[in-house]
Amino acid sequence: MKITVVGAGGNVGSTAALTIAQRNFAKQVVAIDLERKDGEKTFYPAKGRALDQWQTAPIHGFSTHLFGSSNYEDTKDSDICIITAGVPRRPGMSRDDLLSINANIVKSVTEQLVAYSPNTIIIVVSNPLDIMTYVAWKASGLPSSKVMGMAGILDTARYSAFIAEELEVSPKDIQCQILGGHGDTMVPLPRYTTVSGIPVRQLISDEKLNAIIERAKVGGGELVGLMGTSAWYAPGAAAAQMAEAIALDENRIFPCSAWLTGEFGHEDIYIGVPVKLNREGIREIVKIELDADEQKLFDDSVAAVRSGLEDLKRILKED
């Protein structure tokens, strides 16, 4: 199992690479990023971070070899490629502000990856997430089952962490689903949220639960405000968890950005829904019942993502 992480000179990519290595399910992780110049000096951030991480192997006890490069030839025959490349979100910057810049980056990266790994599975982390996943799919020429976005795992992790904090329980005992676009229009589903099998509404008031939901929706923005840049530990770990489910052929059910062909009443769009992940990529989209209120929220989220997608198509002059 060979896994490539693009953007691994940055925080999200390097976290994903190290997490994959520490879980020890891959033979090799190739960390890719651009060379960076500072005056007459040239730096190689992906090479440096990968070397530093590889030197933790005797300490953490893993065998996965981490290798850094700026040459896409080194990604040849990758089973999974994770794309984290792009301009980071900064205070006052919406995800839509990133649209045209990151679309060009993701398109270029994807084309180079599939040139050397035509049968790979692609996991997109770059923002705006759902739209960048569409860009990668179009650029790759791969079946939609082999191109997906990481968002729902991160969103559910934040939601679960806040519930665990409120109830003073282990986050390992919380199961939940979040649908829709990655961002302020995500759709948490309290009806499908349990704590060790107990419906969450039996343990927490609606007022407190609604406050947690609203905090989860702006979880990324909260961290930008605290740090001056986007989060990286949780997004990197979430991408690694998706890669693990695929590599180990686990058939795990996760919320991921997937291409809809009529599921949940929508088609021709990438958006967060429950999917089953295995060595095929997305084996299937898992259909769950939504009540009228949940469906309305999901419809609104789809409309927001579709609006951004139409903006991108106008920028790129696509049909």
PDB file of C-alpha atoms in Angstrom:
ATOM      1  CA  MET A   1       0.000   0.000   0.000  1.00  0.00           C
ATOM      2  CA  LYS A   2       1.524   3.263  -1.202  1.00  0.00           C
ATOM      3  CA  ILE A   3      -0.116   6.533  -0.215  1.00  0.00           C
ATOM      4  CA  THR A   4       0.736   9.998  -1.511  1.00  0.00           C
ATOM      5  CA  VAL A   5      -0.063  13.165   0.420  1.00  0.00           C
ATOM      6  CA  VAL A   6       0.121  16.390  -1.617  1.00  0.00           C
ATOM      7  CA  GLY A   7       0.700  19.552   0.370  1.00  0.00           C
ATOM      8  CA  ALA A   8       2.684  17.637   2.985  1.00  0.00           C
ATOM      9  CA  GLY A   9       4.985  20.592   3.559  1.00  0.00           C
ATOM     10  CA  GLY A  10       2.000  22.216   5.262  1.00  0.00           C
ATOM     11  CA  ASN A  11       0.296  21.436   8.534  1.00  0.00           C
ATOM     12  CA  VAL A  12      -2.733  19.439   7.327  1.00  0.00           C
ATOM     13  CA  GLY A  13      -0.765  17.331   4.866  1.00  0.00           C
ATOM     14  CA  SER A  14       2.082  16.596   7.252  1.00  0.00           C
ATOM     15  CA  THR A  15      -0.393  15.624   9.978  1.00  0.00           C
ATOM     16  CA  ALA A  16      -2.158  13.243   7.581  1.00  0.00           C
ATOM     17  CA  ALA A  17       1.159  11.704   6.533  1.00  0.00           C
ATOM     18  CA  LEU A  18       2.365  11.157  10.094  1.00  0.00           C
ATOM     19  CA  THR A  19      -0.991   9.801  11.265  1.00  0.00           C
ATOM     20  CA  ILE A  20      -1.016   7.266   8.423  1.00  0.00           C
ATOM     21  CA  ALA A  21       2.516   6.198   9.296  1.00  0.00           C
ATOM     22  CA  GLN A  22       1.728   5.862  12.992  1.00  0.00           C
ATOM     23  CA  ARG A  23      -1.273   3.648  12.224  1.00  0.00           C
ATOM     24  CA  ASN A  24       1.114   1.395  10.299  1.00  0.00           C
ATOM     25  CA  PHE A  25      -1.256   0.150   7.581  1.00  0.00           C
ATOM     26  CA  ALA A  26       0.760   1.354   4.571  1.00  0.00           C
ATOM     27  CA  LYS A  27       4.187   0.352   3.313  1.00  0.00           C
ATOM     28  CA  GLN A  28       5.122   3.854   2.163  1.00  0.00           C
ATOM     29  CA  VAL A  29       3.878   7.426   2.427  1.00  0.00           C
ATOM     30  CA  VAL A  30       5.156   9.856  -0.201  1.00  0.00           C
ATOM     31  CA  ALA A  31       4.978  13.450   1.014  1.00  0.00           C
ATOM     32  CA  ILE A  32       4.794  15.932  -1.881  1.00  0.00           C
ATOM     33  CA  ASP A  33       5.113  19.705  -1.865  1.00  0.00           C
ATOM     34  CA  LEU A  34       6.725  22.522  -3.813  1.00  0.00           C
ATOM     35  CA  GLU A  35      10.242  23.743  -3.241  1.00  0.00           C
ATOM     36  CA  ARG A  36      10.326  27.146  -1.569  1.00  0.00           C
ATOM     37  CA  LYS A  37      12.853  29.879  -2.232  1.00  0.00           C
ATOM     38  CA  ASP A  38      13.995  32.558   0.177  1.00  0.00           C
ATOM     39  CA  GLY A  39      16.460  34.772  -1.585  1.00  0.00           C
ATOM     40  CA  GLU A  40      19.280  32.558  -2.808  1.00  0.00           C
ATOM     41  CA  LYS A  41      18.279  29.658  -0.568  1.00  0.00           C
ATOM     42  CA  THR A  42      15.973  26.810  -1.617  1.00  0.00           C
ATOM     43  CA  PHE A  43      14.031  24.865   0.995  1.00  0.00           C
ATOM     44  CA  TYR A  44      12.302  21.498   0.663  1.00  0.00           C
ATOM     45  CA  PRO A  45       9.545  21.459   3.307  1.00  0.00           C
ATOM     46  CA  ALA A  46       8.018  18.087   2.376  1.00  0.00           C
ATOM     47  CA  LYS A  47      11.416  16.390   2.363  1.00  0.00           C
ATOM     48  CA  GLY A  48      12.308  17.944   5.685  1.00  0.00           C
ATOM     49  CA  ARG A  49       9.063  17.110   7.443  1.00  0.00           C
ATOM     50  CA  ALA A  50       9.000  13.555   6.094  1.00  0.00           C
ATOM     51  CA  LEU A  51      12.585  12.959   7.233  1.00  0.00           C
ATOM     52  CA  ASP A  52      11.815  14.355  10.674  1.00  0.00           C
ATOM     53  CA  GLN A  53       8.708  12.170  10.905  1.00  0.00           C
ATOM     54  CA  TRP A  54      10.538   9.050   9.690  1.00  0.00           C
ATOM     55  CA  GLN A  55      13.020   9.538  12.509  1.00  0.00           C
ATOM     56  CA  THR A  56      10.152   9.112  15.000  1.00  0.00           C
ATOM     57  CA  ALA A  57       9.519   5.551  13.746  1.00  0.00           C
ATOM     58  CA  PRO A  58      11.792   3.910  16.347  1.00  0.00           C
ATOM     59  CA  ILE A  59      10.069   5.956  19.056  1.00  0.00           C
ATOM     60  CA  HIS A  60       6.459   5.386  17.990  1.00  0.00           C
ATOM     61  CA  GLY A  61       7.107   1.854  16.745  1.00  0.00           C
ATOM     62  CA  PHE A  62       5.880   1.972  13.145  1.00  0.00           C
ATOM     63  CA  SER A  63       7.379   0.574   9.940  1.00  0.00           C
ATOM     64  CA  THR A  64       5.691   2.735   7.309  1.00  0.00           C
ATOM     65  CA  HIS A  65       8.429   4.562   5.431  1.00  0.00           C
ATOM     66  CA  LEU A  66       7.941   8.315   5.005  1.00  0.00           C
ATOM     67  CA  PHE A  67       9.619   9.864   1.976  1.00  0.00           C
ATOM     68  CA  GLY A  68       9.491  13.516   0.949  1.00  0.00           C
ATOM     69  CA  SER A  69       9.738  14.855  -2.592  1.00  0.00           C
ATOM     70  CA  SER A  70       8.832  17.689  -4.957  1.00  0.00           C
ATOM     71  CA  ASN A  71       8.776  15.359  -7.981  1.00  0.00           C
ATOM     72  CA  TYR A  72       5.486  13.730  -8.977  1.00  0.00           C
ATOM     73  CA  GLU A  73       7.358  10.831 -10.575  1.00  0.00           C
ATOM     74  CA  ASP A  74       7.956   9.618  -7.015  1.00  0.00           C
ATOM     75  CA  THR A  75       4.176   9.166  -6.588  1.00  0.00           C
ATOM     76  CA  LYS A  76       4.028   6.502  -9.311  1.00  0.00           C
ATOM     77  CA  ASP A  77       1.605   3.632  -8.609  1.00  0.00           C
ATOM     78  CA  SER A  78       0.065   5.202  -5.509  1.00  0.00           C
ATOM     79  CA  ASP A  79      -3.002   3.338  -4.271  1.00  0.00           C
ATOM     80  CA  ILE A  80      -4.424   6.410  -2.528  1.00  0.00           C
ATOM     81  CA  CYS A  81      -3.673  10.108  -3.056  1.00  0.00           C
ATOM     82  CA  ILE A  82      -4.687  12.740  -0.509  1.00  0.00           C
ATOM     83  CA  ILE A  83      -4.821  16.342  -1.753  1.00  0.00           C
ATOM     84  CA  THR A  84      -4.379  19.008   0.912  1.00  0.00           C
ATOM     85  CA  ALA A  85      -2.694  21.592  -1.337  1.00  0.00           C
ATOM     86  CA  GLY A  86      -4.109  25.072  -1.553  1.00  0.00           C
ATOM     87  CA  VAL A  87      -4.114  28.523  -0.043  1.00  0.00           C
ATOM     88  CA  PRO A  88      -4.978  28.369   3.682  1.00  0.00           C
ATOM     89  CA  ARG A  89      -7.983  30.169   5.045  1.00  0.00           C
ATOM     90  CA  ARG A  90      -7.150  33.299   7.037  1.00  0.00           C
ATOM     91  CA  PRO A  91      -9.191  35.607   9.311  1.00  0.00           C
ATOM     92  CA  GLY A  92     -11.918  37.377   7.373  1.00  0.00           C
ATOM     93  CA  MET A  93     -11.580  34.988   4.418  1.00  0.00           C
ATOM     94  CA  SER A  94     -14.619  32.906   3.480  1.00  0.00           C
ATOM     95  CA  ARG A  95     -14.266  29.527   1.808  1.00  0.00           C
ATOM     96  CA  ASP A  96     -15.633  31.059  -1.386  1.00  0.00           C
ATOM     97  CA  ASP A  97     -12.721  33.523  -1.407  1.00  0.00           C
ATOM     98  CA  LEU A  98     -10.477  30.536  -1.996  1.00  0.00           C
ATOM     99  CA  LEU A  99     -12.441  29.355  -5.013  1.00  0.00           C
ATOM    100  CA  SER A 100     -10.515  30.291  -8.145  1.00  0.00           C
ATOM    101  CA  ILE A 101      -7.016  30.035  -6.656  1.00  0.00           C
ATOM    102  CA  ASN A 102      -7.515  26.612  -5.146  1.00  0.00           C
ATOM    103  CA  ALA A 103      -9.408  25.286  -8.171  1.00  0.00           C
ATOM    104  CA  ASN A 104      -6.344  25.865 -10.360  1.00  0.00           C
ATOM    105  CA  ILE A 105      -4.077  24.269  -7.753  1.00  0.00           C
ATOM    106  CA  VAL A 106      -6.283  21.185  -7.299  1.00  0.00           C
ATOM    107  CA  LYS A 107      -6.698  20.738 -11.060  1.00  0.00           C
ATOM    108  CA  SER A 108      -2.955  20.848 -11.670  1.00  0.00           C
ATOM    109  CA  VAL A 109      -2.188  18.506  -8.770  1.00  0.00           C
ATOM    110  CA  THR A 110      -4.824  15.980  -9.830  1.00  0.00           C
ATOM    111  CA  GLU A 111      -3.609  15.859 -13.419  1.00  0.00           C
ATOM    112  CA  GLN A 112      -0.057  15.168 -12.269  1.00  0.00           C
ATOM    113  CA  LEU A 113      -1.170  12.472  -9.825  1.00  0.00           C
ATOM    114  CA  VAL A 114      -3.266  10.476 -12.299  1.00  0.00           C
ATOM    115  CA  ALA A 115      -0.513  10.726 -14.913  1.00  0.00           C
ATOM    116  CA  TYR A 116       1.585   8.475 -12.678  1.00  0.00           C
ATOM    117  CA  SER A 117      -1.179   6.611 -10.816  1.00  0.00           C
ATOM    118  CA  PRO A 118      -4.106   6.142 -13.229  1.00  0.00           C
ATOM    119  CA  ASN A 119      -5.932   3.708 -10.922  1.00  0.00           C
ATOM    120  CA  THR A 120      -5.553   5.636  -7.700  1.00  0.00           C
ATOM    121  CA  ILE A 121      -8.274   6.693  -5.237  1.00  0.00           C
ATOM    122  CA  ILE A 122      -8.325  10.420  -4.467  1.00  0.00           C
ATOM    123  CA  ILE A 123      -9.296  12.031  -1.159  1.00  0.00           C
ATOM    124  CA  VAL A 124      -9.669  15.829  -1.345  1.00  0.00           C
ATOM    125  CA  VAL A 125      -9.154  18.021   1.720  1.00  0.00           C
ATOM    126  CA  SER A 126      -8.615  21.403   0.018  1.00  0.00           C
ATOM    127  CA  ASN A 127     -11.265  24.090   0.499  1.00  0.00           C
ATOM    128  CA  PRO A 128     -13.960  24.919  -0.512  1.00  0.00           C
ATOM    129  CA  LEU A 129     -14.175  21.170   0.011  1.00  0.00           C
ATOM    130  CA  ASP A 130     -17.200  20.010  -1.973  1.00  0.00           C
ATOM    131  CA  ILE A 131     -16.336  22.196  -4.960  1.00  0.00           C
ATOM    132  CA  MET A 132     -12.663  21.186  -4.937  1.00  0.00           C
ATOM    133  CA  THR A 133     -13.738  17.531  -4.915  1.00  0.00           C
ATOM    134  CA  TYR A 134     -15.725  18.216  -8.085  1.00  0.00           C
ATOM    135  CA  VAL A 135     -12.666  19.901  -9.623  1.00  0.00           C
ATOM    136  CA  ALA A 136     -10.491  16.882  -8.817  1.00  0.00           C
ATOM    137  CA  TRP A 137     -13.055  14.469 -10.237  1.00  0.00           C
ATOM    138  CA  LYS A 138     -13.366  16.374 -13.502  1.00  0.00           C
ATOM    139  CA  ALA A 139      -9.584  16.691 -13.838  1.00  0.00           C
ATOM    140  CA  SER A 140      -8.904  13.043 -12.992  1.00  0.00           C
ATOM    141  CA  GLY A 141     -11.154  11.253 -15.464  1.00  0.00           C
ATOM    142  CA  LEU A 142     -11.734   8.640 -12.754  1.00  0.00           C
ATOM    143  CA  PRO A 143     -15.099   7.137 -11.780  1.00  0.00           C
ATOM    144  CA  SER A 144     -16.837   9.216  -9.126  1.00  0.00           C
ATOM    145  CA  SER A 145     -16.538   6.278  -6.708  1.00  0.00           C
ATOM    146  CA  LYS A 146     -12.761   6.862  -6.693  1.00  0.00           C
ATOM    147  CA  VAL A 147     -12.851  10.596  -5.923  1.00  0.00           C
ATOM    148  CA  MET A 148     -14.242  11.822  -2.610  1.00  0.00           C
ATOM    149  CA  GLY A 149     -13.939  14.685  -0.160  1.00  0.00           C
ATOM    150  CA  MET A 150     -13.037  14.674   3.509  1.00  0.00           C
ATOM    151  CA  ALA A 151     -15.438  16.832   5.459  1.00  0.00           C
ATOM    152  CA  GLY A 152     -18.084  14.865   7.343  1.00  0.00           C
ATOM    153  CA  ILE A 153     -15.567  12.980   9.479  1.00  0.00           C
ATOM    154  CA  LEU A 154     -14.060  16.270  10.619  1.00  0.00           C
ATOM    155  CA  ASP A 155     -17.466  17.842  11.220  1.00  0.00           C
ATOM    156  CA  THR A 156     -18.744  14.831  13.181  1.00  0.00           C
ATOM    157  CA  ALA A 157     -15.516  14.776  15.200  1.00  0.00           C
ATOM    158  CA  ARG A 158     -16.076  18.364  16.286  1.00  0.00           C
ATOM    159  CA  TYR A 159     -19.739  17.708  17.037  1.00  0.00           C
ATOM    160  CA  SER A 160     -18.856  14.569  19.028  1.00  0.00           C
ATOM    161  CA  ALA A 161     -16.070  16.321  20.945  1.00  0.00           C
ATOM    162  CA  PHE A 162     -18.413  19.100  22.045  1.00  0.00           C
ATOM    163  CA  ILE A 163     -21.067  16.593  23.169  1.00  0.00           C
ATOM    164  CA  ALA A 164     -18.465  14.568  25.063  1.00  0.00           C
ATOM    165  CA  GLU A 165     -17.275  17.720  26.800  1.00  0.00           C
ATOM    166  CA  GLU A 166     -20.805  18.709  27.799  1.00  0.00           C
ATOM    167  CA  LEU A 167     -21.754  15.243  29.097  1.00  0.00           C
ATOM    168  CA  GLU A 168     -18.328  14.406  30.546  1.00  0.00           C
ATOM    169  CA  VAL A 169     -18.211  11.113  28.644  1.00  0.00           C
ATOM    170  CA  SER A 170     -15.700   9.510  26.314  1.00  0.00           C
ATOM    171  CA  PRO A 171     -15.975  10.704  22.709  1.00  0.00           C
ATOM    172  CA  LYS A 172     -15.424   7.070  21.696  1.00  0.00           C
ATOM    173  CA  ASP A 173     -18.996   6.299  22.804  1.00  0.00           C
ATOM    174  CA  ILE A 174     -20.649   8.917  20.571  1.00  0.00           C
ATOM    175  CA  GLN A 175     -22.075   7.973  17.170  1.00  0.00           C
ATOM    176  CA  CYS A 176     -23.477  10.625  14.863  1.00  0.00           C
ATOM    177  CA  GLN A 177     -24.027  11.719  11.270  1.00  0.00           C
ATOM    178  CA  ILE A 178     -23.636  15.097   9.636  1.00  0.00           C
ATOM    179  CA  LEU A 179     -24.802  15.662   6.069  1.00  0.00           C
ATOM    180  CA  GLY A 180     -24.512  18.523   3.586  1.00  0.00           C
ATOM    181  CA  GLY A 181     -21.776  20.896   2.550  1.00  0.00           C
ATOM    182  CA  HIS A 182     -18.642  21.484   4.565  1.00  0.00           C
ATOM    183  CA  GLY A 183     -19.189  24.802   6.267  1.00  0.00           C
ATOM    184  CA  ASP A 184     -21.939  26.845   7.813  1.00  0.00           C
ATOM    185  CA  THR A 185     -24.711  24.955   5.980  1.00  0.00           C
ATOM    186  CA  MET A 186     -23.769  21.497   7.279  1.00  0.00           C
ATOM    187  CA  VAL A 187     -26.686  19.442   8.594  1.00  0.00           C
ATOM    188  CA  PRO A 188     -26.131  17.741  11.978  1.00  0.00           C
ATOM    189  CA  LEU A 189     -28.746  15.055  12.684  1.00  0.00           C
ATOM    190  CA  PRO A 190     -29.583  14.851  16.411  1.00  0.00           C
ATOM    191  CA  ARG A 191     -32.083  12.079  15.591  1.00  0.00           C
ATOM    192  CA  TYR A 192     -29.159   9.904  14.531  1.00  0.00           C
ATOM    193  CA  THR A 193     -26.891  10.918  17.432  1.00  0.00           C
ATOM    194  CA  THR A 194     -26.399   8.443  20.272  1.00  0.00           C
ATOM    195  CA  VAL A 195     -24.146   8.070  23.296  1.00  0.00           C
ATOM    196  CA  SER A 196     -23.344   4.387  23.788  1.00  0.00           C
ATOM    197  CA  GLY A 197     -26.657   3.644  22.051  1.00  0.00           C
ATOM    198  CA  ILE A 198     -28.666   6.143  24.116  1.00  0.00           C
ATOM    199  CA  PRO A 199     -30.393   8.885  22.065  1.00  0.00           C
ATOM    200  CA  VAL A 200     -28.573  12.127  22.812  1.00  0.00           C
ATOM    201  CA  ARG A 201     -31.803  14.018  23.501  1.00  0.00           C
ATOM    202  CA  GLN A 202     -32.355  11.822  26.551  1.00  0.00           C
ATOM    203  CA  LEU A 203     -29.090  13.101  27.999  1.00  0.00           C
ATOM    204  CA  ILE A 204     -28.925  16.762  27.028  1.00  0.00           C
ATOM    205  CA  SER A 205     -31.470  19.567  26.709  1.00  0.00           C
ATOM    206  CA  ASP A 206     -32.511  20.852  23.301  1.00  0.00           C
ATOM    207  CA  GLU A 207     -31.141  24.281  24.216  1.00  0.00           C
ATOM    208  CA  LYS A 208     -27.665  22.956  24.947  1.00  0.00           C
ATOM    209  CA  LEU A 209     -27.730  20.592  21.986  1.00  0.00           C
ATOM    210  CA  ASN A 210     -28.676  23.405  19.610  1.00  0.00           C
ATOM    211  CA  ALA A 211     -25.796  25.490  20.973  1.00  0.00           C
ATOM    212  CA  ILE A 212     -23.413  22.588  20.309  1.00  0.00           C
ATOM    213  CA  ILE A 213     -24.762  22.221  16.772  1.00  0.00           C
ATOM    214  CA  GLU A 214     -24.217  25.905  16.044  1.00  0.00           C
ATOM    215  CA  ARG A 215     -20.680  25.706  17.436  1.00  0.00           C
ATOM    216  CA  ALA A 216     -19.923  22.684  15.256  1.00  0.00           C
ATOM    217  CA  LYS A 217     -21.163  24.524  12.162  1.00  0.00           C
ATOM    218  CA  VAL A 218     -18.603  27.290  12.669  1.00  0.00           C
ATOM    219  CA  GLY A 219     -15.940  25.047  14.170  1.00  0.00           C
ATOM    220  CA  GLY A 220     -13.416  25.888  11.490  1.00  0.00           C
ATOM    221  CA  GLY A 221     -14.015  29.611  11.860  1.00  0.00           C
ATOM    222  CA  GLU A 222     -13.579  29.383  15.643  1.00  0.00           C
ATOM    223  CA  LEU A 223     -10.113  27.889  15.174  1.00  0.00           C
ATOM    224  CA  VAL A 224      -9.163  30.457  12.522  1.00  0.00           C
ATOM    225  CA  GLY A 225     -10.057  33.165  15.015  1.00  0.00           C
ATOM    226  CA  LEU A 226      -7.929  31.544  17.735  1.00  0.00           C
ATOM    227  CA  MET A 227      -4.859  30.665  15.651  1.00  0.00           C
ATOM    228  CA  GLY A 228      -4.953  32.991  12.667  1.00  0.00           C
ATOM    229  CA  THR A 229      -5.005  30.020  10.291  1.00  0.00           C
ATOM    230  CA  SER A 230      -6.995  26.882   9.570  1.00  0.00           C
ATOM    231  CA  ALA A 231      -7.033  23.783  11.754  1.00  0.00           C
ATOM    232  CA  TRP A 232      -4.698  20.912  10.908  1.00  0.00           C
ATOM    233  CA  TYR A 233      -4.638  18.152  13.552  1.00  0.00           C
ATOM    234  CA  ALA A 234      -8.263  17.060  13.175  1.00  0.00           C
ATOM    235  CA  PRO A 235      -8.460  17.507   9.359  1.00  0.00           C
ATOM    236  CA  GLY A 236      -5.222  15.566   8.875  1.00  0.00           C
ATOM    237  CA  ALA A 237      -6.346  12.765  11.181  1.00  0.00           C
ATOM    238  CA  ALA A 238      -9.749  12.592   9.444  1.00  0.00           C
ATOM    239  CA  ALA A 239      -8.133  12.156   6.018  1.00  0.00           C
ATOM    240  CA  ALA A 240      -5.903   9.428   7.457  1.00  0.00           C
ATOM    241  CA  GLN A 241      -8.953   7.612   8.844  1.00  0.00           C
ATOM    242  CA  MET A 242     -10.544   7.559   5.401  1.00  0.00           C
ATOM    243  CA  ALA A 243      -7.328   6.217   3.883  1.00  0.00           C
ATOM    244  CA  GLU A 244      -7.192   3.490   6.522  1.00  0.00           C
ATOM    245  CA  ALA A 245     -10.765   2.353   5.831  1.00  0.00           C
ATOM    246  CA  ILE A 246      -9.963   2.126   2.124  1.00  0.00           C
ATOM    247  CA  ALA A 247      -6.574   0.445   2.542  1.00  0.00           C
ATOM    248  CA  LEU A 248      -7.878  -2.196   4.949  1.00  0.00           C
ATOM    249  CA  ASP A 249     -11.047  -2.799   2.903  1.00  0.00           C
ATOM    250  CA  GLU A 250     -13.099  -2.212   6.035  1.00  0.00           C
ATOM    251  CA  ASN A 251     -16.514  -1.249   4.593  1.00  0.00           C
ATOM    252  CA  ARG A 252     -16.745   1.467   7.222  1.00  0.00           C
ATOM    253  CA  ILE A 253     -19.606   3.963   7.022  1.00  0.00           C
ATOM    254  CA  PHE A 254     -18.478   7.579   7.149  1.00  0.00           C
ATOM    255  CA  PRO A 255     -19.979  10.895   6.037  1.00  0.00           C
ATOM    256  CA  CYS A 256     -17.936  11.973   2.983  1.00  0.00           C
ATOM    257  CA  SER A 257     -18.393  14.305   0.053  1.00  0.00           C
ATOM    258  CA  ALA A 258     -19.695  12.053  -2.720  1.00  0.00           C
ATOM    259  CA  TRP A 259     -21.206  12.502  -6.194  1.00  0.00           C
ATOM    260  CA  LEU A 260     -24.997  12.201  -6.044  1.00  0.00           C
ATOM    261  CA  THR A 261     -27.018  10.629  -8.848  1.00  0.00           C
ATOM    262  CA  GLY A 262     -30.478  11.048  -7.324  1.00  0.00           C
ATOM    263  CA  GLU A 263     -29.792  10.067  -3.710  1.00  0.00           C
ATOM    264  CA  PHE A 264     -31.548  12.253  -1.133  1.00  0.00           C
ATOM    265  CA  GLY A 265     -33.411  13.924  -4.007  1.00  0.00           C
ATOM    266  CA  HIS A 266     -30.361  15.478  -5.696  1.00  0.00           C
ATOM    267  CA  GLU A 267     -27.962  14.746  -8.516  1.00  0.00           C
ATOM    268  CA  ASP A 268     -24.887  16.100 -10.295  1.00  0.00           C
ATOM    269  CA  ILE A 269     -23.230  17.492  -7.186  1.00  0.00           C
ATOM    270  CA  TYR A 270     -20.589  16.539  -4.641  1.00  0.00           C
ATOM    271  CA  ILE A 271     -21.877  16.892  -1.087  1.00  0.00           C
ATOM    272  CA  GLY A 272     -21.600  15.175   2.282  1.00  0.00           C
ATOM    273  CA  VAL A 273     -23.607  11.959   2.689  1.00  0.00           C
ATOM    274  CA  PRO A 274     -23.024   8.609   4.464  1.00  0.00           C
ATOM    275  CA  VAL A 275     -20.920   6.269   2.336  1.00  0.00           C
ATOM    276  CA  LYS A 276     -19.379   2.815   2.683  1.00  0.00           C
ATOM    277  CA  LEU A 277     -15.603   2.878   2.142  1.00  0.00           C
ATOM    278  CA  ASN A 278     -13.463  -0.045   1.023  1.00  0.00           C
ATOM    279  CA  ARG A 279     -10.745  -0.874  -1.516  1.00  0.00           C
ATOM    280  CA  GLU A 280     -13.094   0.167  -4.330  1.00  0.00           C
ATOM    281  CA  GLY A 281     -13.323   3.664  -2.842  1.00  0.00           C
ATOM    282  CA  ILE A 282     -16.968   4.544  -2.291  1.00  0.00           C
ATOM    283  CA  ARG A 283     -18.679   1.187  -2.531  1.00  0.00           C
ATOM    284  CA  GLU A 284     -22.116   2.722  -2.070  1.00  0.00           C
ATOM    285  CA  ILE A 285     -23.981   5.722  -0.734  1.00  0.00           C
ATOM    286  CA  VAL A 286     -25.909   4.709   2.365  1.00  0.00           C
ATOM    287  CA  LYS A 287     -29.460   6.012   2.232  1.00  0.00           C
ATOM    288  CA  ILE A 288     -31.075   7.129   5.488  1.00  0.00           C
ATOM    289  CA  GLU A 289     -34.523   8.559   6.057  1.00  0.00           C
ATOM    290  CA  LEU A 290     -34.816  12.293   6.597  1.00  0.00           C
ATOM    291  CA  ASP A 291     -37.838  14.001   8.084  1.00  0.00           C
ATOM    292  CA  ALA A 292     -39.233  17.153   6.469  1.00  0.00           C
ATOM    293  CA  ASP A 293     -37.104  19.549   8.522  1.00  0.00           C
ATOM    294  CA  GLU A 294     -33.903  17.571   7.901  1.00  0.00           C
ATOM    295  CA  GLN A 295     -34.616  17.354   4.183  1.00  0.00           C
ATOM    296  CA  LYS A 296     -35.183  21.116   4.033  1.00  0.00           C
ATOM    297  CA  LEU A 297     -31.841  21.779   5.704  1.00  0.00           C
ATOM    298  CA  PHE A 298     -30.125  19.358   3.338  1.00  0.00           C
ATOM    299  CA  ASP A 299     -31.817  20.982   0.324  1.00  0.00           C
ATOM    300  CA  ASP A 300     -30.599  24.399   1.499  1.00  0.00           C
ATOM    301  CA  SER A 301     -27.072  23.066   1.909  1.00  0.00           C
ATOM    302  CA  VAL A 302     -27.145  21.569  -1.595  1.00  0.00           C
ATOM    303  CA  ALA A 303     -28.329  24.918  -2.959  1.00  0.00           C
ATOM    304  CA  ALA A 304     -25.427  26.733  -1.264  1.00  0.00           C
ATOM    305  CA  VAL A 305     -22.841  24.324  -2.683  1.00  0.00           C
ATOM    306  CA  ARG A 306     -24.452  24.410  -6.122  1.00  0.00           C
ATOM    307  CA  SER A 307     -24.286  28.212  -6.091  1.00  0.00           C
ATOM    308  CA  GLY A 308     -20.561  28.045  -5.417  1.00  0.00           C
ATOM    309  CA  LEU A 309     -20.147  25.459  -8.139  1.00  0.00           C
ATOM    310  CA  GLU A 310     -21.953  27.669 -10.635  1.00  0.00           C
ATOM    311  CA  ASP A 311     -19.655  30.553  -9.655  1.00  0.00           C
ATOM    312  CA  LEU A 312     -16.656  28.333 -10.338  1.00  0.00           C
ATOM    313  CA  LYS A 313     -17.998  27.276 -13.719  1.00  0.00           C
ATOM    314  CA  ARG A 314     -18.460  30.921 -14.697  1.00  0.00           C
ATOM    315  CA  ILE A 315     -14.902  31.708 -13.583  1.00  0.00           C
ATOM    316  CA  LEU A 316     -13.535  28.765 -15.560  1.00  0.00           C
ATOM    317  CA  LYS A 317     -16.024  29.346 -18.410  1.00  0.00           C
ATOM    318  CA  GLU A 318     -17.298  25.770 -18.236  1.00  0.00           C
ATOM    319  CA  ASP A 319     -20.655  24.572 -19.534  1.00  0.00           C
TER     320      ASP A 319
END
